[in-house]
Amino acid sequence: MSLPAWWQLDVCRPVKIGPRELPGRIWTASGCFAYGLHAHGFAAADLPSPYAGLGAVVTKTVTPQPRSGNPMPRLVELRAGAINSIGLENVGFEVFLAEVLPELQARGVPTVVSLAATRPPEFGEMAARLHAAAAGMNHWHGVELNLSCPNVAEGGHDFGSDPGAVAACVAAARQHLPDRALLAKLTPNTARIAPLAAAARAAGCDAVAAINTVVGLDVDVVTGRPVLPRRFGGYSGPAIQPIALAKVDEIVREANVPVVGIGGIETAADALKFFALGCVAVQVGTAQMRDPFAAARVAAALRRPGAGGCWRR
Amino acid sequence: MGFLDAACREPRAWDLTGKVLANQPISGGLWRLDLALPHEVPCAPGQFAMLHPYERTQLVFRRPYSILAAQDATMSFLYRVVGRGSSLLAGLSQGEPVACLAPLGRPFPAPDAQTPAVLLLAGGVGLPPLHAWLERYGRPGDLPCFGGRDGGDVPWPLLPPPWHVAVERLSGVPSDREVFQGLVTDLALRQLAAAAAREYLVLACGPMPLLRAAAALAAARGWPCLVSVEEHMGCGYGVCKGCVVPLRDPASPAGWRNVNTCTDGPVFAAGDLDWDRFGSRQGGGAS
């Protein structure tokens, strides 16, 4: 029997994703820690900073133009997770490039920039601008493509559920990102996720991030109507972890691509489940909203047990 | 918004584990929680904390509660039991731990020599920011008014004179307390008619109809008005974008933009809010 990959994986070491080495394997997930600038100056008894030991902050998705997002309410807590329909509210790519990214660089925050667009060439244009403007920024490590966005050119279906569209977006970004990590964040809202991962890999991405939120809906029993004005939202949190683990397992076994695992991770034990399946890194999402120190605490807990200061089987 | 920008440019909050000192009803519907924190946390009236009684169960989000008082290492809150989070909070006994992220949000400003007399309009659990403001900054001539549904909805021990109290129904009002029957804004109008000052700064915190009425009262007289907005929150520190409110912004193409209640507020100049865009939304968030 061959040993699983994680047997030899020291989960506290830096991680190489394509051409870049990131300082750690515990990241914060896109949309769950904004642009990574809101928790500076936060303190806790057990940690010096919410950024301690983080491998990367994946920033809130930015789009070519600013977006004001969806109507309220946009975020609903359920028993074991939350449904959101924020609607990609963001400052827009120009403001992000001029103001946000330089601030992250100045503060030394390891950064992966999440991008979304409605046409594949826009991913390429944003990647090219990033490459030109941020070339000297050593804390900017890469780009994560948020493909859960309507593909305007192809009738409004999400890019993320069509392997051809995934490949087109990845290829467009890849040609302008020779020296940064390129990740594609994949949706679980599809019968088979491995073909999407394989398409992303074939088009040149260095890793895939899985999973994005699960489509969900909640009903207000007083009104009898869906709670979210747009009916559906993205379900996240502890409840989706088994779904995430199943999707990650499918990718690891069927597509030859490194995986960054996401889905209900709150503790070191949660993270180890993803590492055990072969993930090279993980992202902490919804838990980061409850606790600005969540990802840093996972990283600290993983460093604790081993003799060398690091967790190891 | 200049003074607000200056108030909290660099966020500074502590993630602490507090222990319950006292947790009991203070009126028919309102509870008071006193938390012992490991150390003093400097905060200003209008700021809030995100609380989570994490050893009871794991909630997906913490809950926001306005800070009623902060003295040495004790932080106090006033809350109404309305949902899962506040029910858990009400079940806590002395000594039990509570995760506390505080202080958060932009506060009501301190008065300066130019600040006119202050009219405070508080409704229900909107009392803490204004109670804290009056305790710290109150001056002779300030006019504090509280409104509740009935006598059981009023935290009487917190509202000795100079607080004036309005109730919509007289049931449950102690026999030794003088109250106004009606809305808190009508109470304020009656008090203003008898008051010496001719100009006020209006500070308001409470349900949306109260905030609208406070803003209208101030606007009709050309008085400045600051309101503290109550909105469901996910994170409380600016990252989830689940608590946005519409702000007028002539510089943006649409003429307005969303801002976070938690980090851009909860205190806003009433004239900056785009009141028409609030609509009749309800629900959502964490209760």
Coordinates of C-alpha atoms in Angstrom, one line a residue:
Chain A
M1 CA 0.0 0.0 0.0
S2 CA 1.4 3.4 -0.9
L3 CA 1.6 6.0 1.8
P4 CA -0.7 8.9 1.5
A5 CA 0.9 12.1 0.5
W6 CA 0.3 13.7 3.9
W7 CA 2.5 11.1 5.7
Q8 CA 5.5 13.2 4.8
L9 CA 3.8 16.5 4.8
D10 CA 4.9 18.9 7.5
V11 CA 1.9 21.1 7.6
C12 CA 3.7 24.0 9.1
R13 CA 6.3 24.4 6.5
P14 CA 6.1 27.0 3.7
V15 CA 4.2 25.7 0.6
K16 CA 5.3 26.0 -3.0
I17 CA 2.4 26.8 -5.4
G18 CA 3.7 26.9 -8.9
P19 CA 6.5 29.6 -9.1
R20 CA 5.9 31.0 -5.6
E21 CA 6.7 29.8 -2.1
L22 CA 4.0 31.0 0.4
P23 CA 5.0 31.3 4.1
G24 CA 2.4 28.8 5.4
R25 CA -0.4 26.4 4.7
I26 CA -3.2 28.0 6.7
W27 CA -4.9 30.8 4.7
T28 CA -8.0 32.8 5.1
A29 CA -10.7 32.3 2.4
S30 CA -11.9 34.9 0.0
G31 CA -14.9 36.9 1.2
C32 CA -14.4 36.0 4.8
F33 CA -11.6 38.4 5.9
A34 CA -12.4 41.3 3.5
Y35 CA -9.1 42.7 2.1
G36 CA -7.1 41.6 5.1
L37 CA -6.9 45.1 6.5
H38 CA -9.7 45.2 9.1
A39 CA -8.0 43.3 11.9
H40 CA -4.7 45.2 12.2
G41 CA -4.4 46.3 15.8
F42 CA -6.5 43.4 17.1
A43 CA -4.9 41.7 20.1
A44 CA -5.6 38.4 22.0
A45 CA -4.1 36.8 25.1
D46 CA -2.9 33.8 23.1
L47 CA -1.6 35.4 19.9
P48 CA 0.2 38.6 19.0
S49 CA -1.9 39.2 15.9
P50 CA -4.7 37.7 13.7
Y51 CA -2.0 37.4 11.0
A52 CA 0.4 35.3 13.0
G53 CA 1.5 32.2 11.0
L54 CA -0.8 32.8 8.1
G55 CA 0.3 31.5 4.7
A56 CA -1.9 33.9 2.9
V57 CA -4.9 36.2 3.0
V58 CA -7.1 35.5 -0.1
T59 CA -8.7 38.9 -0.5
K60 CA -12.3 39.6 -1.1
T61 CA -13.1 39.1 -4.8
V62 CA -12.6 42.2 -6.9
T63 CA -14.3 42.8 -10.2
P64 CA -13.3 45.1 -13.1
Q65 CA -15.9 47.7 -11.9
P66 CA -16.9 48.5 -8.3
R67 CA -20.1 46.7 -7.2
S68 CA -22.5 47.7 -4.5
G69 CA -23.8 44.1 -4.0
N70 CA -27.2 42.7 -3.4
P71 CA -30.1 44.1 -1.3
M72 CA -30.3 43.3 2.3
P73 CA -30.6 40.9 4.0
R74 CA -27.6 39.2 2.6
L75 CA -26.4 36.9 5.3
V76 CA -28.4 34.5 7.4
E77 CA -27.2 32.3 10.2
L78 CA -28.5 28.7 10.3
R79 CA -27.8 26.0 12.8
A80 CA -24.6 24.7 11.3
G81 CA -23.7 27.3 8.8
A82 CA -24.6 30.5 7.1
I83 CA -26.2 31.4 3.7
N84 CA -24.9 34.6 2.0
S85 CA -25.9 36.5 -1.0
I86 CA -23.5 39.5 -0.7
G87 CA -23.3 39.9 -4.5
L88 CA -19.6 40.5 -4.8
E89 CA -19.7 44.0 -3.3
N90 CA -16.2 45.4 -3.8
V91 CA -14.2 48.5 -4.4
G92 CA -13.4 47.6 -8.0
F93 CA -10.1 46.6 -9.5
E94 CA -8.7 50.1 -10.0
V95 CA -9.1 51.1 -6.3
F96 CA -7.9 47.7 -5.2
L97 CA -4.7 48.1 -7.3
A98 CA -4.1 51.7 -6.3
E99 CA -4.9 51.6 -2.6
V100 CA -5.6 48.1 -1.2
L101 CA -2.7 46.1 -2.6
P102 CA 0.0 48.6 -1.7
E103 CA -1.4 48.7 1.9
L104 CA -1.2 44.9 2.1
Q105 CA 2.3 45.1 0.8
A106 CA 3.3 47.8 3.3
R107 CA 1.9 45.8 6.2
G108 CA 3.7 42.6 5.0
V109 CA 0.5 40.6 4.6
P110 CA 1.0 37.5 2.4
T111 CA -1.6 38.0 -0.3
V112 CA -3.5 36.1 -2.9
V113 CA -5.8 38.3 -4.9
S114 CA -9.2 36.9 -5.8
L115 CA -10.6 38.1 -9.2
A116 CA -14.0 37.7 -10.8
A117 CA -15.2 38.9 -14.2
T118 CA -18.0 38.2 -16.7
R119 CA -15.8 37.5 -19.7
P120 CA -12.6 35.4 -19.9
P121 CA -10.5 38.2 -21.5
E122 CA -11.2 40.4 -18.4
F123 CA -9.3 37.9 -16.3
G124 CA -6.3 38.3 -18.6
E125 CA -6.6 42.1 -18.5
M126 CA -6.7 42.2 -14.7
A127 CA -3.8 39.7 -14.4
A128 CA -1.7 41.8 -16.8
R129 CA -2.4 45.0 -14.8
L130 CA -1.5 43.2 -11.6
H131 CA 1.7 41.8 -13.1
A132 CA 2.8 45.3 -14.3
A133 CA 1.8 47.3 -11.3
A134 CA 2.7 44.9 -8.5
A135 CA 5.8 43.3 -9.9
G136 CA 8.0 44.5 -7.0
M137 CA 5.5 43.5 -4.3
N138 CA 7.2 40.5 -2.6
H139 CA 4.2 39.8 -0.4
W140 CA 1.8 39.4 -3.3
H141 CA 2.0 35.7 -4.1
G142 CA -0.7 35.0 -6.6
V143 CA -4.2 35.1 -8.0
E144 CA -7.2 33.0 -7.2
L145 CA -9.9 33.0 -9.9
N146 CA -13.5 33.2 -8.5
L147 CA -15.3 31.3 -11.3
S148 CA -18.7 31.4 -9.6
C149 CA -19.8 34.3 -11.6
P150 CA -22.2 34.5 -14.6
N151 CA -20.5 34.2 -17.9
V152 CA -22.1 37.0 -19.8
A153 CA -20.7 35.9 -23.2
E154 CA -22.2 32.4 -22.8
G155 CA -25.7 33.1 -21.7
G156 CA -25.1 33.9 -18.1
H157 CA -24.3 30.4 -16.8
D158 CA -21.5 30.2 -14.2
F159 CA -18.0 29.8 -15.6
G160 CA -17.4 27.4 -12.9
S161 CA -19.6 24.5 -13.9
D162 CA -18.3 24.3 -17.5
P163 CA -14.8 22.9 -18.0
G164 CA -14.3 24.8 -21.3
A165 CA -15.1 28.1 -19.6
V166 CA -12.9 27.3 -16.6
A167 CA -10.0 26.6 -19.0
A168 CA -10.6 29.8 -20.9
C169 CA -10.5 31.9 -17.8
V170 CA -7.4 30.1 -16.5
A171 CA -5.6 30.4 -19.8
A172 CA -6.4 34.1 -20.1
A173 CA -4.9 34.8 -16.6
R174 CA -2.0 32.5 -16.9
Q175 CA -0.4 34.1 -20.0
H176 CA 0.1 37.3 -17.9
L177 CA 1.2 35.7 -14.7
P178 CA 4.5 34.1 -15.4
D179 CA 5.9 34.4 -11.8
R180 CA 2.9 34.2 -9.5
A181 CA 0.8 31.4 -8.3
L182 CA -2.5 30.9 -10.2
L183 CA -5.4 29.1 -8.5
A184 CA -8.9 28.4 -9.7
K185 CA -11.6 28.2 -7.1
L186 CA -14.0 25.5 -8.0
T187 CA -17.7 25.3 -7.3
P188 CA -19.2 22.1 -5.7
N189 CA -22.5 22.8 -7.4
T190 CA -21.9 20.2 -10.1
A191 CA -22.2 16.5 -10.4
R192 CA -18.5 16.0 -11.0
I193 CA -15.8 18.3 -9.9
A194 CA -12.7 16.4 -11.1
P195 CA -13.2 17.4 -14.8
L196 CA -13.3 21.0 -13.8
A197 CA -10.0 20.6 -11.9
A198 CA -8.4 18.8 -14.7
A199 CA -9.5 21.5 -17.2
A200 CA -8.0 24.2 -14.9
R201 CA -4.7 22.2 -14.6
A202 CA -4.5 21.7 -18.4
A203 CA -5.0 25.4 -19.0
G204 CA -2.1 26.2 -16.7
C205 CA -3.2 26.8 -13.2
D206 CA -0.9 25.8 -10.4
A207 CA -3.5 24.6 -7.9
V208 CA -7.2 24.5 -7.4
A209 CA -9.1 25.8 -4.4
A210 CA -12.1 23.7 -3.4
I211 CA -14.8 24.2 -2.5
N212 CA -16.7 27.4 -3.0
T213 CA -20.1 27.7 -1.3
V214 CA -22.9 25.2 -1.8
V215 CA -26.1 26.6 -3.3
G216 CA -28.7 27.0 -0.5
L217 CA -32.0 28.5 0.4
D218 CA -33.8 29.3 3.7
V219 CA -37.4 30.1 4.2
D220 CA -38.9 32.5 6.7
V221 CA -41.8 30.5 8.2
V222 CA -43.6 33.7 9.2
T223 CA -43.9 35.1 5.7
G224 CA -43.5 31.8 3.8
R225 CA -41.0 33.4 1.5
P226 CA -37.3 32.8 1.0
V227 CA -35.2 34.8 3.5
L228 CA -32.8 36.2 0.9
P229 CA -34.3 38.6 -1.7
R230 CA -32.6 36.7 -4.5
R231 CA -33.9 33.4 -3.1
F232 CA -30.6 31.4 -3.3
G233 CA -27.4 32.0 -1.6
G234 CA -24.1 30.3 -0.9
Y235 CA -24.1 28.0 2.1
S236 CA -20.9 27.8 4.1
G237 CA -19.6 26.8 7.5
P238 CA -19.3 23.5 9.4
A239 CA -22.3 21.9 7.7
I240 CA -20.5 21.8 4.3
Q241 CA -17.3 20.1 5.5
P242 CA -18.3 16.5 4.5
I243 CA -19.3 17.8 1.1
A244 CA -16.0 19.6 0.7
L245 CA -14.0 16.6 1.8
A246 CA -15.8 14.4 -0.8
K247 CA -15.1 17.0 -3.6
V248 CA -11.5 17.3 -2.5
D249 CA -11.1 13.6 -2.5
E250 CA -12.5 13.3 -6.0
I251 CA -10.1 15.9 -7.3
V252 CA -7.1 14.4 -5.5
R253 CA -7.8 10.9 -6.9
E254 CA -8.9 11.8 -10.4
A255 CA -7.1 15.1 -11.4
N256 CA -3.4 15.6 -11.1
V257 CA -3.4 19.0 -9.5
P258 CA -2.5 20.4 -6.1
V259 CA -5.6 21.2 -4.0
V260 CA -6.1 24.0 -1.4
G261 CA -8.9 22.7 0.7
I262 CA -11.9 24.9 2.0
G263 CA -15.0 24.0 3.8
G264 CA -16.1 24.5 7.4
I265 CA -12.5 24.6 8.8
E266 CA -12.5 26.0 12.3
T267 CA -9.9 23.9 14.2
A268 CA -6.6 22.1 13.6
A269 CA -8.5 18.8 13.5
D270 CA -10.6 20.1 10.7
A271 CA -7.6 21.2 8.8
L272 CA -5.9 17.9 9.3
K273 CA -8.8 16.1 7.6
F274 CA -8.0 18.1 4.4
F275 CA -4.3 17.6 4.7
A276 CA -4.9 13.8 5.2
L277 CA -6.7 13.7 1.8
G278 CA -3.7 15.3 0.2
C279 CA -4.3 19.1 0.3
V280 CA -1.2 21.2 0.2
A281 CA -2.9 24.1 2.1
V282 CA -6.2 25.0 3.5
Q283 CA -8.4 28.1 3.9
V284 CA -10.4 29.1 6.9
G285 CA -13.7 30.8 5.8
T286 CA -16.8 31.4 7.8
A287 CA -15.0 30.8 11.1
Q288 CA -12.9 33.8 10.3
M289 CA -16.1 36.0 10.5
R290 CA -16.8 34.8 14.1
D291 CA -13.2 35.0 15.2
P292 CA -10.6 37.3 13.5
F293 CA -8.0 35.0 15.1
A294 CA -9.5 31.7 13.7
A295 CA -7.0 30.9 11.0
A296 CA -4.1 32.1 13.2
R297 CA -5.3 29.8 15.9
V298 CA -5.5 26.8 13.5
A299 CA -1.9 27.6 12.5
A300 CA -0.7 27.9 16.1
A301 CA -2.4 24.7 17.1
L302 CA -0.7 22.8 14.3
R303 CA 2.7 24.1 15.4
R304 CA 2.2 23.0 19.0
P305 CA 2.3 19.2 19.3
G306 CA 5.4 18.1 17.4
A307 CA 8.9 18.0 19.0
G308 CA 10.2 20.2 16.2
G309 CA 7.4 22.6 16.9
C310 CA 5.3 21.2 14.1
W311 CA 2.5 18.7 13.7
R312 CA 3.5 15.5 12.0
R313 CA 2.1 12.0 11.8
Chain B
M1 CA -18.0 62.7 8.7
G2 CA -14.6 64.2 9.5
F3 CA -14.8 63.7 13.3
L4 CA -15.8 60.1 12.7
D5 CA -12.9 59.4 10.5
A6 CA -10.6 60.7 13.1
A7 CA -12.2 58.7 15.9
C8 CA -11.2 55.2 14.8
R9 CA -8.6 55.4 12.0
E10 CA -6.6 52.5 13.4
P11 CA -8.9 49.8 14.8
R12 CA -8.0 48.5 18.2
A13 CA -9.9 45.7 19.7
W14 CA -9.2 42.8 22.1
D15 CA -10.4 39.3 21.8
L16 CA -10.9 38.3 25.4
T17 CA -12.6 35.7 27.5
G18 CA -14.8 37.3 30.1
K19 CA -16.6 35.7 33.0
V20 CA -20.1 36.5 34.0
L21 CA -20.4 38.6 37.1
A22 CA -24.1 39.1 37.0
N23 CA -26.8 38.3 34.5
Q24 CA -30.4 39.1 35.3
P25 CA -33.6 40.8 34.1
I26 CA -33.7 44.5 34.8
S27 CA -37.2 44.9 33.6
G28 CA -40.0 42.8 32.1
G29 CA -38.1 42.4 28.8
L30 CA -34.6 43.6 29.2
W31 CA -31.6 41.9 30.8
R32 CA -28.4 43.3 32.1
L33 CA -25.1 41.4 31.8
D34 CA -22.0 42.3 33.7
L35 CA -18.8 40.7 32.4
A36 CA -15.4 40.6 34.2
L37 CA -12.7 40.9 31.6
P38 CA -9.0 40.1 32.2
H39 CA -8.1 43.7 31.9
E40 CA -9.6 47.2 31.3
V41 CA -10.6 47.8 27.7
P42 CA -10.8 51.5 26.8
C43 CA -14.0 52.3 24.9
A44 CA -16.3 55.2 24.0
P45 CA -20.1 55.6 24.2
G46 CA -21.6 54.1 21.1
Q47 CA -19.1 51.3 20.6
F48 CA -20.2 47.7 20.9
A49 CA -18.8 44.2 21.6
M50 CA -19.3 40.9 19.8
L51 CA -20.2 38.2 22.4
H52 CA -20.3 34.5 22.2
P53 CA -21.0 32.1 25.1
Y54 CA -18.8 29.5 23.4
E55 CA -18.8 26.8 26.0
R56 CA -22.6 26.4 25.7
T57 CA -22.7 25.7 22.0
Q58 CA -21.0 26.8 18.9
L59 CA -22.9 29.6 17.2
V60 CA -21.8 30.4 13.6
F61 CA -21.5 34.1 14.5
R62 CA -21.0 36.1 17.6
R63 CA -23.7 38.7 18.5
P64 CA -23.3 42.4 18.7
Y65 CA -24.3 44.2 21.9
S66 CA -23.8 47.9 22.7
I67 CA -21.7 48.7 25.7
L68 CA -23.8 50.1 28.5
A69 CA -20.9 50.8 30.8
A70 CA -17.2 50.0 31.1
Q71 CA -15.6 50.5 34.5
D72 CA -12.1 49.2 35.2
A73 CA -12.3 45.6 33.9
T74 CA -16.0 45.2 34.0
M75 CA -18.1 45.7 30.9
S76 CA -21.9 45.8 31.0
F77 CA -24.6 45.2 28.5
L78 CA -28.3 45.6 28.1
Y79 CA -30.2 43.1 25.9
R80 CA -33.6 41.7 25.0
V81 CA -34.1 38.0 24.6
V82 CA -35.2 37.7 21.0
G83 CA -33.5 34.7 19.4
R84 CA -31.0 31.9 19.7
G85 CA -28.0 34.0 20.6
S86 CA -29.7 36.2 23.3
S87 CA -31.5 33.1 24.7
L88 CA -28.1 31.4 25.2
L89 CA -26.8 34.6 26.8
A90 CA -29.8 34.7 29.2
G91 CA -29.0 31.2 30.3
L92 CA -25.5 32.0 31.5
S93 CA -24.7 31.8 35.2
Q94 CA -22.2 33.6 37.3
G95 CA -18.6 32.5 36.5
E96 CA -19.4 31.2 33.0
P97 CA -17.1 32.3 30.2
V98 CA -18.1 34.5 27.3
A99 CA -15.9 35.3 24.3
C100 CA -15.8 39.1 23.9
L101 CA -14.4 41.0 20.9
A102 CA -14.3 44.7 21.9
P103 CA -14.4 47.6 21.5
L104 CA -15.8 47.8 17.9
G105 CA -17.4 50.6 15.8
R106 CA -17.3 54.3 15.7
P107 CA -18.6 56.0 18.8
F108 CA -20.8 59.1 19.5
P109 CA -18.4 62.0 19.7
A110 CA -17.5 63.8 22.9
P111 CA -18.9 67.3 23.1
D112 CA -16.7 70.3 22.8
A113 CA -17.1 74.0 23.6
Q114 CA -19.1 74.5 20.4
T115 CA -21.5 71.6 20.9
P116 CA -25.0 72.9 21.8
A117 CA -27.1 71.2 24.4
V118 CA -27.8 67.6 23.6
L119 CA -31.2 65.9 23.1
L120 CA -30.8 62.2 23.6
L121 CA -33.5 59.9 22.2
A122 CA -33.3 56.3 23.2
G123 CA -35.7 53.4 22.5
G124 CA -35.6 50.0 24.1
V125 CA -32.3 48.3 23.8
G126 CA -31.1 51.4 22.1
L127 CA -30.4 52.8 25.5
P128 CA -26.8 51.7 26.2
P129 CA -24.9 54.1 23.9
L130 CA -26.9 57.1 25.0
H131 CA -26.8 56.1 28.7
A132 CA -23.0 55.7 28.5
W133 CA -22.8 59.1 26.7
L134 CA -24.8 60.9 29.3
E135 CA -22.8 59.3 32.1
R136 CA -19.5 60.3 30.6
Y137 CA -20.2 63.6 28.9
G138 CA -23.6 64.9 30.1
R139 CA -23.9 68.6 31.0
P140 CA -26.6 70.7 32.6
G141 CA -29.2 71.5 29.9
D142 CA -28.9 68.1 28.1
L143 CA -32.2 66.5 27.6
P144 CA -32.3 62.7 27.9
C145 CA -35.5 60.9 26.8
F146 CA -36.3 57.2 26.8
G147 CA -39.2 55.5 25.1
G148 CA -40.6 52.0 25.7
R149 CA -43.8 50.1 24.8
D150 CA -45.0 49.9 28.4
G151 CA -43.8 50.0 32.0
G152 CA -42.4 46.5 31.7
D153 CA -40.2 47.6 28.8
V154 CA -38.4 50.3 30.8
P155 CA -35.2 49.6 32.7
W156 CA -36.2 51.8 35.6
P157 CA -33.0 51.5 37.7
L158 CA -31.0 52.9 34.8
L159 CA -33.3 55.9 34.3
P160 CA -33.4 58.2 37.3
P161 CA -33.9 61.9 36.7
P162 CA -32.8 63.8 34.6
W163 CA -34.1 60.9 32.3
H164 CA -37.6 61.5 31.0
V165 CA -39.6 58.4 30.1
A166 CA -42.3 57.8 27.5
V167 CA -44.5 54.7 27.3
E168 CA -47.1 53.9 24.7
R169 CA -49.2 52.0 27.3
L170 CA -49.2 52.8 31.0
S171 CA -49.3 49.2 32.3
G172 CA -46.4 48.3 34.5
V173 CA -45.4 51.8 35.3
P174 CA -44.3 52.2 39.0
S175 CA -46.6 54.4 40.9
D176 CA -43.8 56.7 42.0
R177 CA -42.6 57.4 38.4
E178 CA -43.9 60.2 36.3
V179 CA -44.2 59.2 32.6
F180 CA -45.4 60.6 29.3
Q181 CA -47.9 58.5 27.4
G182 CA -46.9 58.4 23.8
L183 CA -43.9 58.3 21.6
V184 CA -40.5 59.4 22.8
T185 CA -40.3 62.1 20.1
D186 CA -43.6 63.5 21.3
L187 CA -42.2 63.5 24.8
A188 CA -39.1 65.4 23.5
L189 CA -41.2 68.0 21.8
R190 CA -43.1 68.7 25.0
Q191 CA -39.8 69.0 26.9
L192 CA -38.3 71.2 24.2
A193 CA -41.1 73.6 24.5
A194 CA -40.3 74.2 28.2
A195 CA -36.5 74.1 27.8
A196 CA -34.2 77.1 27.9
A197 CA -31.9 76.1 25.0
R198 CA -32.9 77.0 21.5
E199 CA -30.5 74.7 19.6
Y200 CA -29.7 71.0 20.2
L201 CA -27.5 68.3 18.9
V202 CA -29.8 65.3 18.6
L203 CA -28.3 61.8 19.4
A204 CA -30.6 58.8 18.8
C205 CA -30.5 55.1 19.1
G206 CA -33.3 52.6 18.8
P207 CA -35.6 51.0 16.2
M208 CA -35.7 52.4 12.7
P209 CA -39.0 54.4 13.2
L210 CA -37.4 56.2 16.1
L211 CA -34.3 57.0 14.1
R212 CA -36.4 58.4 11.2
A213 CA -38.5 60.5 13.6
A214 CA -35.3 61.8 15.3
A215 CA -33.8 62.7 12.0
A216 CA -37.0 64.5 10.9
L217 CA -37.2 66.3 14.2
A218 CA -33.7 67.6 13.8
A219 CA -33.9 68.4 10.1
A220 CA -37.1 70.4 10.6
R221 CA -35.1 72.7 13.0
G222 CA -31.8 72.7 11.2
W223 CA -30.2 70.9 14.1
P224 CA -27.3 68.4 13.7
C225 CA -28.3 64.8 14.3
L226 CA -26.4 61.6 14.8
V227 CA -28.0 58.2 14.9
S228 CA -26.7 54.8 15.9
V229 CA -28.1 52.1 13.5
E230 CA -29.2 48.7 14.8
E231 CA -28.5 46.1 12.1
H232 CA -28.0 42.4 12.1
M233 CA -24.3 41.5 11.9
G234 CA -22.2 38.6 11.0
C235 CA -18.7 39.5 11.9
G236 CA -18.9 42.9 13.6
Y237 CA -15.4 44.0 12.4
G238 CA -15.9 44.8 8.7
V239 CA -15.2 41.6 6.8
C240 CA -18.5 39.9 6.0
K241 CA -20.4 42.8 4.3
G242 CA -23.6 41.5 5.8
C243 CA -24.6 44.7 7.7
V244 CA -24.4 47.4 5.1
V245 CA -26.5 50.5 5.1
P246 CA -27.0 53.0 2.2
L247 CA -25.0 56.3 2.5
R248 CA -25.5 59.3 0.3
D249 CA -22.4 59.8 -1.8
P250 CA -22.6 62.6 -4.5
A251 CA -19.2 61.5 -5.7
S252 CA -20.3 58.0 -6.7
P253 CA -22.1 57.5 -10.0
A254 CA -25.3 56.2 -8.4
G255 CA -25.3 58.9 -5.8
W256 CA -25.1 56.5 -2.9
R257 CA -23.0 53.6 -1.7
N258 CA -23.1 50.8 0.8
V259 CA -21.1 51.1 4.0
N260 CA -20.7 48.8 6.9
T261 CA -22.7 49.4 10.0
C262 CA -20.0 47.8 12.1
T263 CA -17.0 49.7 11.0
D264 CA -18.3 52.8 9.2
G265 CA -20.9 53.1 12.0
P266 CA -22.9 52.2 13.9
V267 CA -23.0 56.0 14.5
F268 CA -23.8 58.1 11.4
A269 CA -24.7 61.6 10.7
A270 CA -28.5 61.4 10.0
G271 CA -28.1 63.5 6.9
D272 CA -25.5 61.1 5.4
L273 CA -27.8 58.1 5.4
D274 CA -30.0 57.5 2.4
W275 CA -33.2 56.9 4.3
D276 CA -35.3 56.1 1.2
R277 CA -33.1 53.1 0.4
F278 CA -33.5 51.4 3.7
G279 CA -36.9 50.2 2.4
S280 CA -38.9 47.8 4.5
R281 CA -36.3 45.1 4.8
Q282 CA -36.3 42.8 7.8
G283 CA -35.0 39.5 8.9
G284 CA -31.7 38.0 8.0
G285 CA -28.5 38.1 10.0
A286 CA -28.2 36.3 13.3
S287 CA -30.9 36.6 15.9

